[in-house]
Amino acid sequence: MVDPNIEALFRPKSVAVIGASEKPGKIGYAIMKNLVEYGYEGKIYPVNIKGVEIRIGNRVFKSYRSILDVPDEVDMAVIVVPAKFVPQVVEEAGKKGVKVLPIISSGFGELGPEGKKVEEELVKTAHKYGMRILGPNIFGVVYTPEKLNATFGPTDVLPGPLALISQSGALGIALMGWTILEKVGLSAVVSVGNKSDIDDADLLEFFREDDNTKAILIYMEGVKDGRRFMEVAKNVSKIKPIVVIKAGRSERGAKAAASHTGSLAGSDKIYDAAFKQAGIIRAYTIEEAFDYARALSNLPEPAGENLVIITNGGGIGVMATDAAEESGLHLYDNLEDLKAFSKYMPPFGSYKNPIDLTGMAGAESYEGAIREALRNPNIHSVAVLYCQTAVLDPRDLAEIVIREYNEAGRNKPMVVAIVGGIEAKHAIDRLNEEGIPAYPEPDRAIKSLAALYRWSRWKAKQRGE
Amino acid sequence: MVDPNIEALFRPKSVAVIGASEKPGKIGYAIMKNLVEYGYEGKIYPVNIKGVEIRIGNRVFKSYRSILDVPDEVDMAVIVVPAKFVPQVVEEAGKKGVKVLPIISSGFGELGPEGKKVEEELVKTAHKYGMRILGPNIFGVVYTPEKLNATFGPTDVLPGPLALISQSGALGIALMGWTILEKVGLSAVVSVGNKSDIDDADLLEFFREDDNTKAILIYMEGVKDGRRFMEVAKNVSKIKPIVVIKAGRSERGAKAAASHTGSLAGSDKIYDAAFKQAGIIRAYTIEEAFDYARALSNLPEPAGENLVIITNGGGIGVMATDAAEESGLHLYDNLEDLKAFSKYMPPFGSYKNPIDLTGMAGAESYEGAIREALRNPNIHSVAVLYCQTAVLDPRDLAEIVIREYNEAGRNKPMVVAIVGGIEAKHAIDRLNEEGIPAYPEPDRAIKSLAALYRWSRWKAKQRGE
């Protein structure tokens, strides 16, 4: 069962912003603005010691001098006041019966042992009143199904099936921007900061049950309670895939991480082994993490090992074949069965997988070949590759892919790679917006599909145990 | 000395297009259009058996029925007629005294032994007249310093210091689009196709002497004369870096490559060893290849091993540190010397390399820190990292970087990584247009800098021999 306080972090019926500001440029204004502009439909109560009026577009909010003055129940109170006022504010929130407290304010555990002590007191106070704390030292929380954007990051988060958790504040906000730019659809963004109370494990437990979340991506530098995290992660991985980027894997990187977060980074080998055991898919770069997450959050699991690669260029077909072999994917090779593809290519094409439709391949070739690959039950996964040529606009190819994939019921995993210029980029964006993982080169498409296979195989192994 | 026929491939005083067409959509039209619209200033002579008129924008070209009718010298004749007419056309070009023949037409060696024989005859004819052949089965040639775009690929190639050679036609055109999208500046693009005559080695010899080219990127599936290629490559690498993407490295990929190009791909281990000996920087993906090429074609060599990383986010600093350690880069660690950076950060920043200016870092912090890093002669290379925050618009950071790098005389290598959304993307594009290698995440920036170090160390070793 999900902790109702954690539930309130994502589905609050009302939100107070303690330290709300009328001044653009202030964090206490940015959070109000994101709440309003992203379309949160619950009640919003700004709290400001001076009782100022706050204007966001056409809406004018009267602010309350204390949360105790709010004439209604408050589920979540976002705290943005300076560190020294936080203890009092937490106490008042407790009296008010608030359920969860994202504390944006910094100046606690990240400064050293003294700040750490204050942090511990905050948690004690919160627990006394049955509240949970997110943070402190965070940029906030987003939950797109509820149109909740209680952060001071970008506004226009793209809704989708991926939950993003970040330990780093600066990087987390930057990653929100990245997802908007790269069309990665998100269910949630959570900044965990100092993890004084709510940590990755608590959030994983929520996302495990959350129907709007299909996969979870975590940027972490270290974990508080390693044993519990791995236990929960393993439990969650059996249902939904988890991708982790963990910085600080080299010796010097680990030292830098320790000085940055104050948390001991721990030996990377131990992390690596624990991740594997817990079914966690590890990514080594930001790009790789989102590449994997795209496939893992959007695609169904493969029913078997037979991959078919469809291409219009020998060169990219070869690159995809390299990537497939290196990442343990099996190219389907029953030539009798594959011969069906010969209908969709000129005589000098090749139906030996990779299926080379040749540079002459137009809309009909691709349509036919994709339909055949999605139809044949002996084929379990599909990679569609395209080198931009004058024969077929990549944007038209994108429409074909979307139509065929929808008509076939999206029942086997498919990835797309389109190499080219601005039209290729638009086609890739369009596919990603439609939840079909698309990439600018074969290698990234194949490796993302391989990540899905890795998770799926791990799951099968768990069932066998 | 450079072969004058190869010279004519890049600096022709006049170009004939044999098989020029008046019909948009035809390759013989696309080449005319690119020649005109990219601004080639030499004479252009369309040759068309029917003597049609060809309109490109405001310009109208009368076409000649045969190249022999052209009332002037022709340095380069681009051949776009169907395969069966090519032998006659080559003969006529020989009589005309043409120097070099890019043969776009396909239908030769790539179809099998019979086509291969015709191809060999073409080369014999060409050599009889002292001509050289590029191709057949190519998309053409670009040389930006002469505003020459004799391809049927994209028009607006961005001028710059990188020469691109592609064995694959479809992929080569797609890569042209990629360079435009990703702001990779090119000196030349050459499609080598079947390599019946001119091959990579001939081109390398030209680029070695070409002042407009600082680095060469080759996409290859196999080489014709491996020994000669490696000899020439080693010779060129001593002066200019060469990046190679070689597809077909896995067993199945090699098989696919063999069936695609007809050329034997050869054992990948042999290639790998030979590349290393020749000082060639190998890339495994398209992205990696252009990442490396950006750094290698734009940056000066480092005078020593001391790298300094400047960041506003602990998280990306840690990721960069990981990448640096993994790719053999040395983080400068003389704290007495690094203390100078403490001026540019708040008290909770860190001048231990990575230099963490903290999330509060604005324009002045970055300006001061970058200037200090470029000024200090004990620092030999610089990586500037930025997580997009509300404090400093990444586009403003880009301007600071450009100004400081120019003022310092661009005398040590510097790479930039900016993580974020659309503003980050614009900042990255702007930096790349200015020839300062910039990337959307630390890993790619550091690994590209490491490629420059690898090449530089190889060179030093050669001098020592």
XYZ file of C-alpha atoms in Angstrom, chain A residues 111 152 168 170-175 177-179 181 219 221 245-254 256-260 284-288 312-319 321-323 325-326 330-333 338 348 350 352-354 356 359 386-390 418-422 425 440-444 447, chain B residues 111 152 168 170-175 177-179 181 219 221 245-254 256-260 284-288 312-319 321-323 325-326 330-333 338 348 350 352-354 356 359 386-390 418-422 425 440-444 447:
154
model
C 26.615 22.716 4.437
C 11.068 26.556 -10.313
C 21.275 16.929 -8.101
C 21.036 22.063 -10.906
C 21.293 18.988 -13.105
C 17.691 18.024 -12.443
C 16.378 21.346 -13.715
C 18.664 21.117 -16.731
C 17.358 17.592 -17.390
C 14.840 21.256 -20.145
C 16.490 18.344 -21.942
C 13.293 16.262 -21.856
C 13.885 19.658 -26.105
C 20.107 10.341 -11.388
C 25.287 10.279 -6.609
C 22.794 7.112 -13.934
C 25.212 7.058 -11.075
C 28.007 9.582 -11.271
C 31.215 9.156 -9.308
C 32.241 5.810 -10.752
C 35.931 6.604 -11.194
C 38.169 7.063 -8.152
C 38.546 10.797 -8.619
C 34.899 11.149 -9.620
C 33.846 9.402 -6.408
C 34.403 14.789 -6.209
C 30.942 13.351 -5.555
C 31.721 12.921 -1.871
C 32.752 16.563 -1.559
C 29.674 17.631 -3.539
C 26.736 5.898 -18.234
C 25.727 9.182 -19.817
C 22.674 11.423 -19.809
C 22.000 10.665 -23.461
C 22.204 6.932 -22.902
C 17.466 1.693 -47.067
C 21.220 1.979 -46.708
C 23.728 -0.820 -46.563
C 26.005 1.330 -44.422
C 23.555 1.946 -41.599
C 22.398 -1.665 -41.843
C 25.955 -2.748 -41.170
C 26.283 -0.330 -38.239
C 24.252 -5.220 -37.192
C 27.463 -4.381 -35.340
C 25.498 -2.817 -32.496
C 25.826 -8.341 -32.156
C 27.740 -6.336 -29.568
C 19.733 -11.986 -32.291
C 19.099 -11.192 -35.965
C 16.359 -13.469 -37.236
C 17.818 -15.598 -40.031
C 12.345 -13.627 -44.621
C 19.374 -5.866 -56.103
C 18.567 -8.058 -49.908
C 18.832 -11.408 -45.668
C 18.441 -9.625 -42.382
C 19.234 -6.650 -42.355
C 18.042 -3.838 -47.401
C 18.450 3.614 -51.609
C 16.436 5.284 -42.741
C 19.170 7.300 -44.414
C 17.607 10.517 -45.628
C 17.388 10.488 -49.446
C 15.450 12.458 -52.031
C 16.795 8.237 -39.073
C 20.117 9.706 -40.163
C 19.961 13.079 -41.860
C 19.354 16.797 -41.539
C 16.567 18.995 -40.252
C 15.193 15.719 -36.836
C 19.399 9.991 -35.024
C 21.583 6.927 -35.615
C 21.316 3.134 -35.645
C 23.656 2.517 -32.728
C 21.470 4.381 -30.232
C 21.321 -0.261 -27.842
C 26.348 -5.138 -59.321
C 22.838 15.977 -55.413
C 28.484 4.856 -48.648
C 23.094 7.090 -49.023
C 24.833 7.537 -45.699
C 27.150 10.206 -47.099
C 24.250 12.392 -48.199
C 22.538 11.861 -44.866
C 25.772 12.859 -43.127
C 22.432 16.847 -43.679
C 23.722 15.926 -40.228
C 26.647 18.377 -40.474
C 21.905 20.374 -38.562
C 33.339 6.625 -43.274
C 33.424 -0.205 -45.079
C 34.251 5.140 -38.689
C 34.543 1.643 -40.002
C 31.343 -0.338 -40.039
C 31.347 -4.131 -40.187
C 33.339 -4.746 -37.019
C 31.240 -7.622 -35.702
C 31.221 -10.974 -37.471
C 27.707 -10.604 -38.794
C 28.259 -6.909 -39.546
C 31.342 -7.798 -41.611
C 26.588 -7.686 -44.197
C 29.248 -5.204 -45.308
C 30.751 -7.735 -47.712
C 27.390 -8.299 -49.353
C 26.761 -4.547 -49.474
C 32.354 3.678 -33.224
C 29.285 5.739 -33.968
C 28.388 8.664 -36.219
C 27.898 10.933 -33.233
C 31.260 10.001 -31.765
C 28.341 25.272 -11.929
C 26.945 21.907 -10.964
C 28.552 19.304 -8.768
C 26.733 16.548 -10.641
C 28.093 17.363 -14.081
C 31.513 18.024 -12.557
C 31.501 14.478 -11.224
C 30.381 13.075 -14.586
C 35.689 13.684 -13.785
C 34.568 10.117 -14.455
C 34.948 10.621 -18.186
C 39.740 9.471 -15.646
C 38.328 6.796 -17.941
C 44.894 14.337 -16.037
C 43.062 16.772 -13.769
C 45.466 19.471 -12.675
C 45.769 19.311 -8.900
C 44.201 26.531 -8.304
C 30.817 27.086 -0.407
C 35.314 24.472 -4.530
C 39.693 21.736 -6.127
C 39.536 20.687 -9.737
C 36.684 20.372 -10.912
C 32.787 24.229 -8.770
C 24.644 26.909 -8.936
C 27.207 24.498 -17.495
C 23.915 23.215 -16.144
C 21.223 25.563 -17.337
C 19.892 27.624 -14.399
C 17.872 30.813 -14.063
C 25.920 22.765 -21.691
C 23.105 20.619 -20.297
C 19.610 22.009 -20.676
C 16.738 22.857 -22.972
C 16.269 24.915 -26.098
C 20.834 24.000 -27.707
C 25.028 18.751 -24.762
C 26.706 16.766 -21.986
C 30.067 16.525 -20.199
C 30.893 12.998 -21.324
C 30.964 13.898 -25.010
C 35.906 12.265 -24.682
